[in-house]
Amino acid sequence: MAFKLKDILKTPYPFYFRGKTLLQFALVIFILAFLFNYFFTPFNVNLDEHKMDYFWISVIHSATPLAVLLLMYPFIHFSPSIDENWTIGKDILFLSVFLLLIGIGQFLVRDLIYDNPNNWSWGYFREEIGNTFLVGILLVGLIVSVNFNRLNARYIREAQELERSRLGKDRRHEKSIIPIETQVKMDRFDLQVEKFLFAKAEGNYLVLHLQDEPAPVKVLKRISITDFEKQVSSFRDIIRTHRSYIVNLAFLSHVKGNAQGFQLSLEHCEALIPVSRTMIPAFESRVRM
């Protein structure tokens, strides 16, 4: 049981707390929290203590998660690398911190909405955090499980369709040489396309994985992945699949789907190459060409 739980927690999961999806998540949380608070009045509060109409109390309670998301936004915005290593376990940890901060926020607004001399007591502090986790775990558990199953099933199905569409197609290894300009003039090089497997960004550098005998080799070059992508864009089989990866589809051997998108297996290579959700349409179009 512990082994299975460990495997589940390490399962890849999309990081949704960015851009448009972050706004959607915030809106869903606000609506669900408001409906739950207003129509079910889940926790006993003396009506004589209310400083305002219960509708506005529900609005304030439901807006607290939005304030917490705003507080967490710098961490979300300035940590772009967390996307590629995100898992269900990390998502649960992130949401647990999110709920803890909401509980603290609910405690801090008590004096604004309740006329109670004990608003700042440790008892109410524990109560607000406990109530937040009691409701939040139900909502978060539902959202995470439903979303994971939906995305996992979708990308597994799409990966299988891509595998079928590739049957009978022969990818030719183009024997061409591309002169690559780098940030360091002395570091310029010629890329043999028929040997290029994939490239991975490592900070200000790019690690090129090249087919060789008896095993693939790695070459480190000082060039951004964006500059490299521009210089190899004329070759249809070379495509960017992720923020950190560019792949030569001529070596593609297998496409596997998971909740984060796709993972690619290449000939002569043990590494699994991710295809992020935003890159999937372009990837599918290129594979079907």
Short mmCIF file of C-alpha atoms in Angstrom, two decimals:
data_model
loop_
_atom_site.label_atom_id
_atom_site.label_comp_id
_atom_site.label_asym_id
_atom_site.label_seq_id
_atom_site.Cartn_x
_atom_site.Cartn_y
_atom_site.Cartn_z
CA MET A 1 0.00 0.00 0.00
CA ALA A 2 2.82 2.39 0.92
CA PHE A 3 4.60 1.55 -2.33
CA LYS A 4 1.48 2.27 -4.38
CA LEU A 5 0.88 5.54 -2.53
CA LYS A 6 4.49 6.58 -3.21
CA ASP A 7 4.04 5.82 -6.91
CA ILE A 8 0.81 7.83 -7.02
CA LEU A 9 2.45 10.85 -5.37
CA LYS A 10 5.28 10.73 -7.94
CA THR A 11 2.87 10.56 -10.88
CA PRO A 12 3.39 13.49 -13.32
CA TYR A 13 0.69 16.16 -13.07
CA PRO A 14 0.24 19.43 -14.96
CA PHE A 15 1.06 22.65 -13.13
CA TYR A 16 -2.14 24.67 -13.55
CA PHE A 17 -1.44 27.71 -11.39
CA ARG A 18 -0.24 30.00 -14.13
CA GLY A 19 -1.78 32.35 -16.71
CA LYS A 20 -5.33 31.68 -17.89
CA THR A 21 -5.68 28.44 -15.95
CA LEU A 22 -4.76 30.25 -12.71
CA LEU A 23 -7.62 32.70 -13.30
CA GLN A 24 -9.99 29.81 -14.04
CA PHE A 25 -8.88 28.01 -10.88
CA ALA A 26 -9.38 31.17 -8.80
CA LEU A 27 -12.86 31.72 -10.27
CA VAL A 28 -13.92 28.11 -9.61
CA ILE A 29 -12.67 28.27 -6.01
CA PHE A 30 -14.47 31.58 -5.42
CA ILE A 31 -17.80 30.32 -6.82
CA LEU A 32 -17.69 26.97 -5.00
CA ALA A 33 -16.66 28.59 -1.70
CA PHE A 34 -19.38 31.23 -1.97
CA LEU A 35 -22.12 28.72 -2.80
CA PHE A 36 -20.99 26.44 0.01
CA ASN A 37 -20.81 29.25 2.58
CA TYR A 38 -23.99 31.04 1.59
CA PHE A 39 -26.40 28.15 1.02
CA PHE A 40 -25.13 25.59 3.53
CA THR A 41 -23.93 27.92 6.34
CA PRO A 42 -21.67 25.03 7.39
CA PHE A 43 -20.30 26.38 10.66
CA ASN A 44 -22.17 27.63 13.68
CA VAL A 45 -21.79 31.38 14.19
CA ASN A 46 -23.93 33.50 16.47
CA LEU A 47 -25.99 35.76 14.18
CA ASP A 48 -25.84 38.52 16.81
CA GLU A 49 -22.10 38.74 16.20
CA HIS A 50 -22.48 39.62 12.50
CA LYS A 51 -21.37 43.14 11.62
CA MET A 52 -22.94 42.91 8.13
CA ASP A 53 -25.38 40.89 6.05
CA TYR A 54 -24.44 37.21 5.71
CA PHE A 55 -24.25 37.59 1.92
CA TRP A 56 -21.27 39.95 2.27
CA ILE A 57 -19.72 37.77 4.95
CA SER A 58 -19.83 34.89 2.45
CA VAL A 59 -18.28 37.11 -0.21
CA ILE A 60 -15.40 38.08 2.10
CA HIS A 61 -14.78 34.48 3.14
CA SER A 62 -14.83 33.38 -0.51
CA ALA A 63 -12.52 36.20 -1.61
CA THR A 64 -9.82 35.19 0.87
CA PRO A 65 -8.46 32.44 -1.48
CA LEU A 66 -8.06 35.10 -4.19
CA ALA A 67 -5.97 37.23 -1.83
CA VAL A 68 -3.84 34.18 -0.98
CA LEU A 69 -3.28 33.41 -4.69
CA LEU A 70 -2.16 37.01 -5.15
CA LEU A 71 0.27 36.54 -2.26
CA MET A 72 1.63 33.31 -3.80
CA TYR A 73 1.85 34.75 -7.32
CA PRO A 74 5.54 35.81 -7.15
CA PHE A 75 6.53 32.21 -6.32
CA ILE A 76 4.37 30.93 -9.20
CA HIS A 77 5.53 33.52 -11.72
CA PHE A 78 9.27 33.40 -11.03
CA SER A 79 9.58 29.61 -10.88
CA PRO A 80 9.04 28.52 -14.52
CA SER A 81 11.12 25.34 -14.12
CA ILE A 82 8.67 23.75 -11.70
CA ASP A 83 6.31 22.85 -14.55
CA GLU A 84 8.41 20.01 -15.96
CA ASN A 85 8.89 18.21 -12.59
CA TRP A 86 5.42 18.74 -11.14
CA THR A 87 3.70 15.67 -9.63
CA ILE A 88 0.50 14.81 -7.78
CA GLY A 89 2.45 14.86 -4.51
CA LYS A 90 3.81 18.36 -5.17
CA ASP A 91 0.34 19.51 -6.20
CA ILE A 92 -1.13 18.22 -2.94
CA LEU A 93 1.66 19.91 -0.95
CA PHE A 94 1.12 23.19 -2.82
CA LEU A 95 -2.63 23.05 -2.21
CA SER A 96 -2.08 22.20 1.47
CA VAL A 97 0.03 25.35 1.89
CA PHE A 98 -2.67 27.20 -0.05
CA LEU A 99 -5.35 25.98 2.40
CA LEU A 100 -3.19 26.80 5.43
CA LEU A 101 -2.75 30.39 4.22
CA ILE A 102 -6.49 30.64 3.53
CA GLY A 103 -7.20 29.49 7.09
CA ILE A 104 -4.85 32.15 8.45
CA GLY A 105 -6.55 34.70 6.20
CA GLN A 106 -9.99 33.68 7.48
CA PHE A 107 -8.73 34.22 11.02
CA LEU A 108 -7.34 37.67 10.21
CA VAL A 109 -10.65 38.92 8.76
CA ARG A 110 -12.70 37.82 11.75
CA ASP A 111 -12.45 41.23 13.40
CA LEU A 112 -13.84 42.81 10.24
CA ILE A 113 -17.02 40.72 10.11
CA TYR A 114 -17.66 39.40 13.66
CA ASP A 115 -18.24 41.37 16.85
CA ASN A 116 -16.59 38.97 19.27
CA PRO A 117 -14.06 39.89 21.99
CA ASN A 118 -12.29 36.55 21.48
CA ASN A 119 -11.64 37.01 17.73
CA TRP A 120 -7.87 36.96 18.29
CA SER A 121 -7.80 33.85 20.48
CA TRP A 122 -5.84 30.68 19.70
CA GLY A 123 -9.10 28.78 19.80
CA TYR A 124 -10.53 30.68 16.86
CA PHE A 125 -7.16 30.47 15.06
CA ARG A 126 -7.25 26.66 15.23
CA GLU A 127 -10.96 26.64 14.36
CA GLU A 128 -10.56 28.74 11.20
CA ILE A 129 -7.66 26.62 9.94
CA GLY A 130 -9.50 23.40 10.81
CA ASN A 131 -12.68 24.55 9.06
CA THR A 132 -10.71 25.60 5.98
CA PHE A 133 -9.03 22.20 5.69
CA LEU A 134 -12.31 20.40 6.38
CA VAL A 135 -14.00 22.07 3.40
CA GLY A 136 -10.90 22.57 1.25
CA ILE A 137 -9.72 18.96 1.29
CA LEU A 138 -13.08 17.84 -0.09
CA LEU A 139 -13.01 20.42 -2.90
CA VAL A 140 -9.33 20.03 -3.68
CA GLY A 141 -9.48 16.23 -3.63
CA LEU A 142 -12.39 16.30 -6.04
CA ILE A 143 -10.73 18.80 -8.39
CA VAL A 144 -7.34 17.01 -8.44
CA SER A 145 -8.73 13.51 -8.99
CA VAL A 146 -11.29 14.49 -11.64
CA ASN A 147 -8.80 16.67 -13.51
CA PHE A 148 -6.05 14.05 -13.38
CA ASN A 149 -8.28 11.26 -14.69
CA ARG A 150 -9.67 13.51 -17.44
CA LEU A 151 -6.25 14.65 -18.68
CA ASN A 152 -4.62 11.24 -18.32
CA ALA A 153 -7.36 9.53 -20.36
CA ARG A 154 -7.30 12.29 -22.98
CA TYR A 155 -3.55 12.23 -23.63
CA ILE A 156 -3.29 8.44 -23.54
CA ARG A 157 -6.01 8.30 -26.21
CA GLU A 158 -4.32 10.98 -28.33
CA ALA A 159 -0.94 9.25 -28.01
CA GLN A 160 -2.47 5.98 -29.20
CA GLU A 161 -4.02 7.77 -32.18
CA LEU A 162 -0.64 9.26 -33.05
CA GLU A 163 1.00 5.85 -32.82
CA ARG A 164 -1.54 4.46 -35.29
CA SER A 165 -1.07 7.39 -37.67
CA ARG A 166 2.70 6.74 -37.73
CA LEU A 167 2.33 3.11 -38.84
CA GLY A 168 3.80 2.60 -42.29
CA LYS A 169 5.47 6.00 -42.36
CA ASP A 170 9.20 6.04 -42.93
CA ARG A 171 11.09 8.97 -41.45
CA ARG A 172 14.15 9.73 -43.55
CA HIS A 173 17.32 10.85 -41.80
CA GLU A 174 18.27 13.96 -43.72
CA LYS A 175 21.99 14.15 -44.39
CA SER A 176 22.47 17.87 -44.04
CA ILE A 177 24.80 20.16 -42.17
CA ILE A 178 23.58 23.32 -40.42
CA PRO A 179 26.14 25.97 -39.43
CA ILE A 180 25.12 27.07 -35.93
CA GLU A 181 25.96 30.54 -34.62
CA THR A 182 26.53 30.63 -30.85
CA GLN A 183 26.96 33.38 -28.28
CA VAL A 184 30.70 32.69 -28.28
CA LYS A 185 32.27 33.15 -31.73
CA MET A 186 34.93 30.50 -31.15
CA ASP A 187 32.22 28.02 -30.17
CA ARG A 188 30.40 27.99 -33.52
CA PHE A 189 29.85 24.53 -34.96
CA ASP A 190 28.29 22.52 -37.76
CA LEU A 191 25.32 20.35 -36.78
CA GLN A 192 24.99 17.04 -38.62
CA VAL A 193 21.21 16.63 -38.81
CA GLU A 194 21.33 12.84 -39.31
CA LYS A 195 23.11 12.51 -35.93
CA PHE A 196 21.03 15.00 -33.93
CA LEU A 197 18.70 13.27 -31.41
CA PHE A 198 17.53 16.13 -29.17
CA ALA A 199 18.68 19.21 -27.31
CA LYS A 200 17.95 20.26 -23.74
CA ALA A 201 18.32 23.75 -22.27
CA GLU A 202 20.54 24.00 -19.18
CA GLY A 203 20.50 27.62 -18.05
CA ASN A 204 22.40 29.69 -20.63
CA TYR A 205 23.70 26.54 -22.29
CA LEU A 206 22.27 23.88 -24.57
CA VAL A 207 23.14 20.19 -24.22
CA LEU A 208 23.09 18.47 -27.63
CA HIS A 209 22.50 14.72 -27.64
CA LEU A 210 24.02 13.18 -30.77
CA GLN A 211 23.93 9.66 -32.15
CA ASP A 212 27.35 8.04 -32.16
CA GLU A 213 28.95 4.63 -31.83
CA PRO A 214 28.96 2.79 -29.51
CA ALA A 215 26.69 5.19 -27.58
CA PRO A 216 25.16 8.67 -27.94
CA VAL A 217 27.32 11.62 -26.91
CA LYS A 218 26.54 14.94 -25.24
CA VAL A 219 27.91 18.27 -26.43
CA LEU A 220 27.58 21.48 -24.40
CA LYS A 221 27.21 24.78 -26.29
CA ARG A 222 26.64 28.34 -25.11
CA ILE A 223 23.44 29.15 -27.00
CA SER A 224 19.83 29.70 -25.95
CA ILE A 225 17.27 27.13 -26.99
CA THR A 226 15.30 29.89 -28.76
CA ASP A 227 18.29 30.88 -30.93
CA PHE A 228 19.00 27.24 -31.70
CA GLU A 229 15.34 26.66 -32.63
CA LYS A 230 15.42 29.55 -35.13
CA GLN A 231 18.53 28.19 -36.83
CA VAL A 232 17.14 24.66 -37.30
CA SER A 233 13.53 25.67 -38.09
CA SER A 234 13.88 24.87 -41.82
CA PHE A 235 13.99 21.13 -41.07
CA ARG A 236 10.48 19.73 -40.66
CA ASP A 237 11.53 16.86 -38.37
CA ILE A 238 13.23 19.14 -35.86
CA ILE A 239 10.62 20.60 -33.53
CA ARG A 240 10.41 22.17 -30.11
CA THR A 241 8.27 20.03 -27.82
CA HIS A 242 8.78 21.76 -24.49
CA ARG A 243 10.18 24.91 -22.93
CA SER A 244 13.49 23.06 -22.50
CA TYR A 245 13.53 20.52 -25.37
CA ILE A 246 13.99 20.37 -29.15
CA VAL A 247 13.66 16.94 -30.79
CA ASN A 248 14.49 15.30 -34.12
CA LEU A 249 11.34 13.37 -35.01
CA ALA A 250 13.28 11.23 -37.47
CA PHE A 251 14.39 9.21 -34.40
CA LEU A 252 10.92 9.00 -32.83
CA SER A 253 10.09 5.42 -31.79
CA HIS A 254 7.17 5.72 -29.35
CA VAL A 255 4.64 8.24 -28.01
CA LYS A 256 3.22 7.77 -24.50
CA GLY A 257 0.46 9.88 -22.94
CA ASN A 258 0.09 11.04 -19.33
CA ALA A 259 -1.68 13.83 -17.46
CA GLN A 260 1.07 16.34 -18.35
CA GLY A 261 0.91 15.66 -22.09
CA PHE A 262 3.16 13.25 -24.02
CA GLN A 263 6.49 11.54 -23.40
CA LEU A 264 8.62 10.56 -26.39
CA SER A 265 11.02 7.66 -26.76
CA LEU A 266 13.79 8.02 -29.34
CA GLU A 267 15.96 5.48 -31.10
CA HIS A 268 19.46 5.13 -29.63
CA CYS A 269 18.33 7.05 -26.54
CA GLU A 270 17.14 6.10 -23.04
CA ALA A 271 15.88 9.56 -22.06
CA LEU A 272 12.15 10.34 -22.19
CA ILE A 273 11.39 13.66 -23.88
CA PRO A 274 8.32 15.60 -22.67
CA VAL A 275 5.80 17.30 -24.92
CA SER A 276 4.08 20.03 -22.92
CA ARG A 277 0.36 20.69 -23.31
CA THR A 278 0.91 23.99 -25.11
CA MET A 279 3.16 22.30 -27.69
CA ILE A 280 0.87 19.34 -28.40
CA PRO A 281 -1.10 20.84 -31.36
CA ALA A 282 2.11 21.71 -33.27
CA PHE A 283 3.65 18.34 -32.38
CA GLU A 284 0.61 16.35 -33.55
CA SER A 285 0.46 18.32 -36.80
CA ARG A 286 4.14 17.69 -37.50
CA VAL A 287 3.96 13.95 -36.71
CA ARG A 288 0.99 13.47 -39.06
CA MET A 289 2.72 15.21 -41.98
#
